Short mmCIF file of C-alpha atoms in Angstrom, two decimals:
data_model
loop_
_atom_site.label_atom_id
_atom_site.label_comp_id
_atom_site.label_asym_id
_atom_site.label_seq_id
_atom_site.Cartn_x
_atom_site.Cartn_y
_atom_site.Cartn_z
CA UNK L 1 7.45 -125.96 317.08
CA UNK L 2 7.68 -127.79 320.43
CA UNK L 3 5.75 -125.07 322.17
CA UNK L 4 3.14 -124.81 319.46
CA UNK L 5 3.47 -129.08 319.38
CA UNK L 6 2.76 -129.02 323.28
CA UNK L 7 0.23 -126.52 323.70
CA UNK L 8 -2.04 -129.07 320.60
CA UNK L 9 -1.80 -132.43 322.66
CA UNK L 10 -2.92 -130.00 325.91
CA UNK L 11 -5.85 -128.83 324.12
CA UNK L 12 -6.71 -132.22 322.45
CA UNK L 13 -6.07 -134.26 325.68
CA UNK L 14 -8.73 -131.88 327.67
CA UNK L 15 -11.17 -132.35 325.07
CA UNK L 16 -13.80 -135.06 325.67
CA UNK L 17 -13.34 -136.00 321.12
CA UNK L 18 -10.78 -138.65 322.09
CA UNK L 19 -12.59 -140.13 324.74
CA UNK L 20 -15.56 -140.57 322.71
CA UNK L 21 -13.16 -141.26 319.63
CA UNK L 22 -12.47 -144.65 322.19
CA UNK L 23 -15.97 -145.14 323.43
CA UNK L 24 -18.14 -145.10 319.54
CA UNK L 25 -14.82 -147.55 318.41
CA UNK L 26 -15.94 -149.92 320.91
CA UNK L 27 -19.54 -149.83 320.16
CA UNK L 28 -19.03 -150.12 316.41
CA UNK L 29 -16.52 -152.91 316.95
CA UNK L 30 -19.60 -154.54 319.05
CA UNK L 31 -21.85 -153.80 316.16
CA UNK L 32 -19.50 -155.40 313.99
CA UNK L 33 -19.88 -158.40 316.10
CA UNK L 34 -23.69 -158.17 316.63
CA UNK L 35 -24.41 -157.95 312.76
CA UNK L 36 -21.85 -160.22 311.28
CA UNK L 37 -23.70 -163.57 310.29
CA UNK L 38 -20.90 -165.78 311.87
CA UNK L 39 -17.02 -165.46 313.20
CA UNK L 40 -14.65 -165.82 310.87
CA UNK L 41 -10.60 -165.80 311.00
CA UNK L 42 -10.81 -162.86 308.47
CA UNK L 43 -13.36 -160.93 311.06
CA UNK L 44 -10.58 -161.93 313.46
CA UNK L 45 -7.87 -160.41 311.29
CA UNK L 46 -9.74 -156.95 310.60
CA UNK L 47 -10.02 -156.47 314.48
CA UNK L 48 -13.75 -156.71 314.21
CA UNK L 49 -13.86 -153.73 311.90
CA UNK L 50 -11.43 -151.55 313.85
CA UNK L 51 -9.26 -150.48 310.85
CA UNK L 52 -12.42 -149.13 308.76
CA UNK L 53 -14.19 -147.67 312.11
CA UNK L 54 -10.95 -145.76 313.03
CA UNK L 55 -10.29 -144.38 309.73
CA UNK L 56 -14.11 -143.09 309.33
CA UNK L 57 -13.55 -142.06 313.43
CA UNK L 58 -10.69 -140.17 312.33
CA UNK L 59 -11.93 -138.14 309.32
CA UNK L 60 -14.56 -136.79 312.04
CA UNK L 61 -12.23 -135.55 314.34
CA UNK L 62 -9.62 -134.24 311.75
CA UNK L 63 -12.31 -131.84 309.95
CA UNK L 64 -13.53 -130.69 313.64
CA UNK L 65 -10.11 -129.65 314.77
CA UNK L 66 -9.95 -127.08 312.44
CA UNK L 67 -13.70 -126.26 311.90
CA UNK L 68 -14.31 -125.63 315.29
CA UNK L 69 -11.47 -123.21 315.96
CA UNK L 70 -12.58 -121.08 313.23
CA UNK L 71 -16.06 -121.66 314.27
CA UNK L 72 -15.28 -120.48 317.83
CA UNK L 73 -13.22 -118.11 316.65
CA UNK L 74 -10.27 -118.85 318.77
CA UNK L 75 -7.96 -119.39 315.60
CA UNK L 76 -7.12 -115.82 315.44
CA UNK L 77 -5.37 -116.19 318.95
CA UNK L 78 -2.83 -119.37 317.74
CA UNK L 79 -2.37 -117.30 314.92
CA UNK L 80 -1.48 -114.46 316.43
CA UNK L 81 0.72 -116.54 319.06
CA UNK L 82 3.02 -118.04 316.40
CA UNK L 83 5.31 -116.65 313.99
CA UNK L 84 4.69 -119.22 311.18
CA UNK L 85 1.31 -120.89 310.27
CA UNK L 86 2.78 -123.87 309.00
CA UNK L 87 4.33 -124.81 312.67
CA UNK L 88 0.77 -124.39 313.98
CA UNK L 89 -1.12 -126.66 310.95
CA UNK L 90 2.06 -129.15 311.18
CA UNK L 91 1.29 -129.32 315.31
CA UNK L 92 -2.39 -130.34 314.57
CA UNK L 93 -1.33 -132.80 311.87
CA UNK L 94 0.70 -134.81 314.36
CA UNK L 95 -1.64 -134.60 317.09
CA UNK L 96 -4.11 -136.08 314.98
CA UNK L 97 -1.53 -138.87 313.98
CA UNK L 98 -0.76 -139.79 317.41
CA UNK L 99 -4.71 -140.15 318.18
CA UNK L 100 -4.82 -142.47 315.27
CA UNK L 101 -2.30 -144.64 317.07
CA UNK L 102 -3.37 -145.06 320.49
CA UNK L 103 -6.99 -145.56 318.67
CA UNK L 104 -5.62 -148.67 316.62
CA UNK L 105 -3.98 -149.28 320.09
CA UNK L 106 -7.31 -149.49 321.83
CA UNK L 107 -8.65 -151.45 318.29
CA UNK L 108 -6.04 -154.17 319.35
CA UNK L 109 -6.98 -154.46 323.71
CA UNK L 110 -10.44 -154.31 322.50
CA UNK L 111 -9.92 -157.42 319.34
CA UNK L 112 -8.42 -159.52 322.05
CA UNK L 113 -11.21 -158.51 324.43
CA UNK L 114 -14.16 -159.51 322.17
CA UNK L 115 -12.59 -162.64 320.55
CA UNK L 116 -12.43 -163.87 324.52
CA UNK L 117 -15.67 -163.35 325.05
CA UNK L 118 -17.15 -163.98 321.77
CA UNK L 119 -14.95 -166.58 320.32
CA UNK L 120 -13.24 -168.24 323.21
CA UNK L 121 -10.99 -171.26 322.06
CA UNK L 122 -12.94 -171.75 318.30
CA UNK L 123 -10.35 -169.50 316.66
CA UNK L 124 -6.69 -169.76 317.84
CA UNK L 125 -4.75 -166.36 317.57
CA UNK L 126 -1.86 -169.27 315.79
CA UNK L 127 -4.20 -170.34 313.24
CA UNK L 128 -2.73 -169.90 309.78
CA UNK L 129 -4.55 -166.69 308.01
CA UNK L 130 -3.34 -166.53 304.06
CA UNK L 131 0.24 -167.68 305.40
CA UNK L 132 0.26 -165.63 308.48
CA UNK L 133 -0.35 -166.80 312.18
CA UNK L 134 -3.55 -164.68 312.47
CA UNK L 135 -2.23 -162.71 315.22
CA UNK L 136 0.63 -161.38 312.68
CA UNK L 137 -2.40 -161.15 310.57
CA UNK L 138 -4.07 -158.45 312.74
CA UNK L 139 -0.89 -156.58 313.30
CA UNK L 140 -0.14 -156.30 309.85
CA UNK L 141 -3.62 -155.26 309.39
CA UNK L 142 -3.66 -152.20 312.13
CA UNK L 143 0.30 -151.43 310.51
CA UNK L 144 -1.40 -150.73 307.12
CA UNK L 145 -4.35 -149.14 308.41
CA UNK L 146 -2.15 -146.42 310.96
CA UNK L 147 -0.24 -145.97 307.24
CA UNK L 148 -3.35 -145.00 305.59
CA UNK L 149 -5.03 -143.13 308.48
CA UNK L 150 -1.60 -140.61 308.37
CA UNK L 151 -2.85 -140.73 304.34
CA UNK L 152 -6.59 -139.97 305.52
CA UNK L 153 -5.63 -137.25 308.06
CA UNK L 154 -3.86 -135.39 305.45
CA UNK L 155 -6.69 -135.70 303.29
CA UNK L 156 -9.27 -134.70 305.72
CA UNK L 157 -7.21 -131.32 307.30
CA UNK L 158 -6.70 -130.67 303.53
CA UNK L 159 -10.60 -131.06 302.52
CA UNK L 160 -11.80 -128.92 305.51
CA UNK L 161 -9.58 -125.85 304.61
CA UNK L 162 -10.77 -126.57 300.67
CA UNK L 163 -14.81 -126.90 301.34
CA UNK L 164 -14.84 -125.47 304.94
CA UNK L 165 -17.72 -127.36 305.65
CA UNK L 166 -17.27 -129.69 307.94
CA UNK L 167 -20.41 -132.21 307.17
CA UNK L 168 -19.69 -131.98 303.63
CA UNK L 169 -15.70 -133.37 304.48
CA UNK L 170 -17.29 -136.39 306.23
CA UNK L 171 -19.65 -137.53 303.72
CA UNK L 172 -16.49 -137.51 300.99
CA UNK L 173 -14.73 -139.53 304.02
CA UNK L 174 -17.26 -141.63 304.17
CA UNK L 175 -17.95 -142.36 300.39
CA UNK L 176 -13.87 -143.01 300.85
CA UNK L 177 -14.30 -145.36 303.14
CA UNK L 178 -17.26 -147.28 302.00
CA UNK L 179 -17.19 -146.79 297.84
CA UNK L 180 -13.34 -145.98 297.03
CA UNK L 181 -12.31 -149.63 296.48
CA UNK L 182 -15.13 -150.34 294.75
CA UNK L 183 -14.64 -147.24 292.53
CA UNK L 184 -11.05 -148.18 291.88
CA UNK L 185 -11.77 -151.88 290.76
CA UNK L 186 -14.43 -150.58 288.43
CA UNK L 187 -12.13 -148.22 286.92
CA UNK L 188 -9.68 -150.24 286.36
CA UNK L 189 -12.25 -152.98 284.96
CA UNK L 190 -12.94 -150.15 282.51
CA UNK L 191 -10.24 -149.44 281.25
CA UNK L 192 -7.73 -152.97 281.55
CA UNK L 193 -5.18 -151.23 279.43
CA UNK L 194 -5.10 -148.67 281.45
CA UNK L 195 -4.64 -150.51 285.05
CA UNK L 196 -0.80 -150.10 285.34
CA UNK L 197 -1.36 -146.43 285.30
CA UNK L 198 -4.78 -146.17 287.13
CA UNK L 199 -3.75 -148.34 290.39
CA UNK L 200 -2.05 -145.55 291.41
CA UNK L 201 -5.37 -143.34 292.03
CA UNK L 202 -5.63 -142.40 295.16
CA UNK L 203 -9.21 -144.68 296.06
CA UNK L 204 -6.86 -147.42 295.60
CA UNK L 205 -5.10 -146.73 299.15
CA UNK L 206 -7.63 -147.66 301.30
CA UNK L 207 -6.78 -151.71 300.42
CA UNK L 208 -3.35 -151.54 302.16
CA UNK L 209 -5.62 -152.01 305.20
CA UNK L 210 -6.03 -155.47 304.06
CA UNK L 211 -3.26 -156.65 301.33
CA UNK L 212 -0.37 -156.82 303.57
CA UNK L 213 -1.18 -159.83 305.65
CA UNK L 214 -3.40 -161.13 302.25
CA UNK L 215 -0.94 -161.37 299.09
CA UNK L 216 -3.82 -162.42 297.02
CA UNK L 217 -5.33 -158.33 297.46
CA UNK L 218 -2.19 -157.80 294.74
CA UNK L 219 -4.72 -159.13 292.35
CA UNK L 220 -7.04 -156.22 292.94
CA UNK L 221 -5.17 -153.30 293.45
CA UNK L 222 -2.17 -154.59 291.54
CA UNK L 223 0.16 -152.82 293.46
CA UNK L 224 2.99 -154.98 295.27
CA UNK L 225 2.90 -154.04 299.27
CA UNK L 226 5.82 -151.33 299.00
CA UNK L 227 4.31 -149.49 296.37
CA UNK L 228 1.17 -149.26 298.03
CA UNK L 229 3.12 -148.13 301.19
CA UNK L 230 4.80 -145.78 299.59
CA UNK L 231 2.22 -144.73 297.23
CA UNK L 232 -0.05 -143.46 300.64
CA UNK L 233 2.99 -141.64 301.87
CA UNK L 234 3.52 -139.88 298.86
CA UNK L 235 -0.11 -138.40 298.88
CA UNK L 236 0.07 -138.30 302.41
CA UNK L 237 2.99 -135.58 301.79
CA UNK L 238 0.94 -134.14 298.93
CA UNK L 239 -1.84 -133.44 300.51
CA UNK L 240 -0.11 -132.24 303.95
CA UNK L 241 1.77 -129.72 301.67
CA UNK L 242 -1.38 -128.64 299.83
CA UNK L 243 -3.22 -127.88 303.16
CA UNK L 244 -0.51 -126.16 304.72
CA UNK L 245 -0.37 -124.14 302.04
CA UNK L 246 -3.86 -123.39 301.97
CA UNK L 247 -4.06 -123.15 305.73
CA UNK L 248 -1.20 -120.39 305.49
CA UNK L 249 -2.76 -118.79 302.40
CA UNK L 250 -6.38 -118.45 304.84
CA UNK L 251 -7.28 -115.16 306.28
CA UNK L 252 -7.84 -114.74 309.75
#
């Protein structure tokens, strides 16, 4: 595992992805700023978008890992290199979850970068955000958005050995990303008698992003925090196990 572990972040690190990964988070964050009609303490506390840009960032770079190896046709020789397949697919799965931290790493330099320039002194970082200096506000923010990218990551390494078509993964990302809230309140608008058991659904996860450092979000995905926490973990594992299975299962 450690070999197989080491010989990923090599690969990854000499890659210009994670670079970029850095650079289009920046420019979206800017474009966050550039579009928005005015500041607000809730821009403030989403990191200028970097919690939804990471996570869409993310799905991206998870369904290229894989895709391109197959692609270049230099899966055969990892394969070949390592006595179990499920070493090699658990390797890429952390890799990719360490990128998703030092990207919501860079989110944070970058928040405090903008809301210098762009803000100055009209927002303080010790303002009160829904009980929460806003500060604590944007950590608890990035905390449950690194929770759900390890959910998204999963997903996305699962999706690509499913479809194996890389452009097709994104676009479900994406329609994550931008529609699965939505989705999930209307479902659960649907059917009210239902909610207890259709909060769970997996479109749901994407609000822990917000709800833990806004108590009020309870009211939408009517999930406390913990079970939303633990609710992305457990699909987290689900999917990982699913992919690994069908990474293990795929011929060479």
């Amino acid at each position: 595992m450690k070999i197989n572990l080491s010989h990923e972040f090599y690969k990854f690190a000499h890659r210009k992805i994670p670079l970029y990964g850095i650079l289009v988070l920046l420019v979206l964050m800017l474009y966050t700023v550039g579009t928005s009609y005015k500041m607000t303490p809730s821009l403030l506390s989403q990191g200028f978008g970097a919690g939804q840009w990471a996570i869409i960032i993310i799905i991206a770079i998870s369904s290229d890992m894989i895709a391109m190896e197959w692609r270049n046709n230099t899966m055969a020789t990892l394969l070949y290199k390592t006595s179990h397949k499920s070493i090699l697919y658990t390797a890429k799965f952390i890799v990719l979850v360490f990128y998703s931290f030092i990207l919501l790493v860079f989110g944070i330099i970058f928040s405090f970068i903008l809301k210098t320039l762009m803000v100055g002194s009209k927002f303080s970082w010790h303002d009160d955000y829904h009980g929460h200096p806003l500060i604590n506000a944007l950590f608890l923010n990035m905390g449950g958005t690194m929770i759900y990218l390890i959910f998204i990551v999963a997903l996305s390494l699962m999706l690509i050995l499913l479809i194996r078509n890389n452009a097709t993964v994104i676009i479900i990302g994406l329609a994550i990303g931008f529609l699965g809230s939505d989705l999930s309140n209307l479902a659960m608008s649907a059917f009210p008698g239902l909610k207890s058991i259709l909060a769970w659904n997996p479109l749901n996860m994407i609000n822990i992003i917000t709800q833990l450092s806004n108590n009020e979000m309870v009211t939408v995905t009517h999930l406390t925090n913990s079970e939303l926490i633990i609710a992305n973990l457990v699909y987290a594992v689900v999917f990982f196990g699913i992919g690994a299975l069908l990474f293990k299962k795929r011929s060479i």
